[in-house]
Amino acid sequence: MAVQTAPVDTFTALDTCFTADLADLAALIGSEPPRDLTPNRFIDLGEEVRDVLASSSLGNFQDAGDDLDSAATYLTDALTEPGADQPALLARARTHLRDAIETAS
């Protein structure tokens, strides 16, 4: 999913809010977190983990995949929708991301 360049303050908020969760997210599929965080790489990682978890036959992994799908949607909206309530969208994305990590762990 291609994401347009976001304003610096939005990307800074993304970096601040989500960097701590990257390692946990990548660990769910035995991957290393991206070193150079960009909005596209972060969303791509979330979508990659989502796809792996959603294809599982385990209910908790499927639920985690659903949460990651919602997180990716909110992140994309926060980064691409001009005039959107970016702090609220980032907060929703982070909630879904953390729920996914907790559910899958």
mmCIF file with all atom_site columns, N, CA and C in Angstrom, residues 12-24 33 37 42 94:
data_model
loop_
_atom_site.group_PDB
_atom_site.id
_atom_site.type_symbol
_atom_site.label_atom_id
_atom_site.label_alt_id
_atom_site.label_comp_id
_atom_site.label_asym_id
_atom_site.label_entity_id
_atom_site.label_seq_id
_atom_site.pdbx_PDB_ins_code
_atom_site.Cartn_x
_atom_site.Cartn_y
_atom_site.Cartn_z
_atom_site.occupancy
_atom_site.B_iso_or_equiv
_atom_site.pdbx_formal_charge
_atom_site.auth_seq_id
_atom_site.auth_comp_id
_atom_site.auth_asym_id
_atom_site.auth_atom_id
_atom_site.pdbx_PDB_model_num
ATOM 1  N N  . THR A 1 12 ? 6.655  12.190 13.043 1.00 0.00 ? 12 THR A N  1
ATOM 2  C CA . THR A 1 12 ? 7.303  12.203 14.349 1.00 0.00 ? 12 THR A CA 1
ATOM 3  C C  . THR A 1 12 ? 6.406  11.550 15.386 1.00 0.00 ? 12 THR A C  1
ATOM 4  N N  . ALA A 1 13 ? 5.113  11.856 15.332 1.00 0.00 ? 13 ALA A N  1
ATOM 5  C CA . ALA A 1 13 ? 4.166  11.233 16.258 1.00 0.00 ? 13 ALA A CA 1
ATOM 6  C C  . ALA A 1 13 ? 4.113  9.731  16.024 1.00 0.00 ? 13 ALA A C  1
ATOM 7  N N  . LEU A 1 14 ? 4.107  9.317  14.782 1.00 0.00 ? 14 LEU A N  1
ATOM 8  C CA . LEU A 1 14 ? 4.100  7.892  14.456 1.00 0.00 ? 14 LEU A CA 1
ATOM 9  C C  . LEU A 1 14 ? 5.336  7.224  15.034 1.00 0.00 ? 14 LEU A C  1
ATOM 10 N N  . ASP A 1 15 ? 6.489  7.822  14.805 1.00 0.00 ? 15 ASP A N  1
ATOM 11 C CA . ASP A 1 15 ? 7.746  7.271  15.295 1.00 0.00 ? 15 ASP A CA 1
ATOM 12 C C  . ASP A 1 15 ? 7.738  7.176  16.816 1.00 0.00 ? 15 ASP A C  1
ATOM 13 N N  . THR A 1 16 ? 7.310  8.231  17.471 1.00 0.00 ? 16 THR A N  1
ATOM 14 C CA . THR A 1 16 ? 7.280  8.262  18.931 1.00 0.00 ? 16 THR A CA 1
ATOM 15 C C  . THR A 1 16 ? 6.319  7.223  19.496 1.00 0.00 ? 16 THR A C  1
ATOM 16 N N  . CYS A 1 17 ? 5.147  7.106  18.898 1.00 0.00 ? 17 CYS A N  1
ATOM 17 C CA . CYS A 1 17 ? 4.118  6.204  19.419 1.00 0.00 ? 17 CYS A CA 1
ATOM 18 C C  . CYS A 1 17 ? 4.412  4.732  19.154 1.00 0.00 ? 17 CYS A C  1
ATOM 19 N N  . PHE A 1 18 ? 5.016  4.436  18.028 1.00 0.00 ? 18 PHE A N  1
ATOM 20 C CA . PHE A 1 18 ? 5.039  3.056  17.590 1.00 0.00 ? 18 PHE A CA 1
ATOM 21 C C  . PHE A 1 18 ? 6.396  2.375  17.589 1.00 0.00 ? 18 PHE A C  1
ATOM 22 N N  . THR A 1 19 ? 7.475  3.107  17.734 1.00 0.00 ? 19 THR A N  1
ATOM 23 C CA . THR A 1 19 ? 8.794  2.493  17.664 1.00 0.00 ? 19 THR A CA 1
ATOM 24 C C  . THR A 1 19 ? 8.957  1.392  18.697 1.00 0.00 ? 19 THR A C  1
ATOM 25 N N  . ALA A 1 20 ? 8.466  1.602  19.886 1.00 0.00 ? 20 ALA A N  1
ATOM 26 C CA . ALA A 1 20 ? 8.596  0.586  20.935 1.00 0.00 ? 20 ALA A CA 1
ATOM 27 C C  . ALA A 1 20 ? 7.844  -0.689 20.585 1.00 0.00 ? 20 ALA A C  1
ATOM 28 N N  . ASP A 1 21 ? 6.799  -0.588 19.777 1.00 0.00 ? 21 ASP A N  1
ATOM 29 C CA . ASP A 1 21 ? 6.002  -1.766 19.423 1.00 0.00 ? 21 ASP A CA 1
ATOM 30 C C  . ASP A 1 21 ? 6.544  -2.512 18.209 1.00 0.00 ? 21 ASP A C  1
ATOM 31 N N  . LEU A 1 22 ? 7.481  -1.911 17.463 1.00 0.00 ? 22 LEU A N  1
ATOM 32 C CA . LEU A 1 22 ? 7.995  -2.549 16.257 1.00 0.00 ? 22 LEU A CA 1
ATOM 33 C C  . LEU A 1 22 ? 8.638  -3.897 16.530 1.00 0.00 ? 22 LEU A C  1
ATOM 34 N N  . ALA A 1 23 ? 9.457  -3.972 17.545 1.00 0.00 ? 23 ALA A N  1
ATOM 35 C CA . ALA A 1 23 ? 10.143 -5.230 17.840 1.00 0.00 ? 23 ALA A CA 1
ATOM 36 C C  . ALA A 1 23 ? 9.136  -6.320 18.173 1.00 0.00 ? 23 ALA A C  1
ATOM 37 N N  . ASP A 1 24 ? 8.124  -5.985 18.966 1.00 0.00 ? 24 ASP A N  1
ATOM 38 C CA . ASP A 1 24 ? 7.098  -6.971 19.314 1.00 0.00 ? 24 ASP A CA 1
ATOM 39 C C  . ASP A 1 24 ? 6.322  -7.416 18.083 1.00 0.00 ? 24 ASP A C  1
ATOM 40 N N  . PRO A 1 33 ? 12.759 -5.973 13.170 1.00 0.00 ? 33 PRO A N  1
ATOM 41 C CA . PRO A 1 33 ? 12.073 -4.719 12.861 1.00 0.00 ? 33 PRO A CA 1
ATOM 42 C C  . PRO A 1 33 ? 12.874 -3.910 11.855 1.00 0.00 ? 33 PRO A C  1
ATOM 43 N N  . LEU A 1 37 ? 12.865 3.485  9.727  1.00 0.00 ? 37 LEU A N  1
ATOM 44 C CA . LEU A 1 37 ? 11.419 3.577  9.821  1.00 0.00 ? 37 LEU A CA 1
ATOM 45 C C  . LEU A 1 37 ? 10.896 4.676  8.906  1.00 0.00 ? 37 LEU A C  1
ATOM 46 N N  . PHE A 1 42 ? 6.604  0.832  7.981  1.00 0.00 ? 42 PHE A N  1
ATOM 47 C CA . PHE A 1 42 ? 5.858  0.463  9.181  1.00 0.00 ? 42 PHE A CA 1
ATOM 48 C C  . PHE A 1 42 ? 4.538  -0.191 8.795  1.00 0.00 ? 42 PHE A C  1
ATOM 49 N N  . ARG A 1 94 ? -2.788 2.725  17.454 1.00 0.00 ? 94 ARG A N  1
ATOM 50 C CA . ARG A 1 94 ? -1.933 2.161  18.512 1.00 0.00 ? 94 ARG A CA 1
ATOM 51 C C  . ARG A 1 94 ? -2.714 1.191  19.388 1.00 0.00 ? 94 ARG A C  1
#
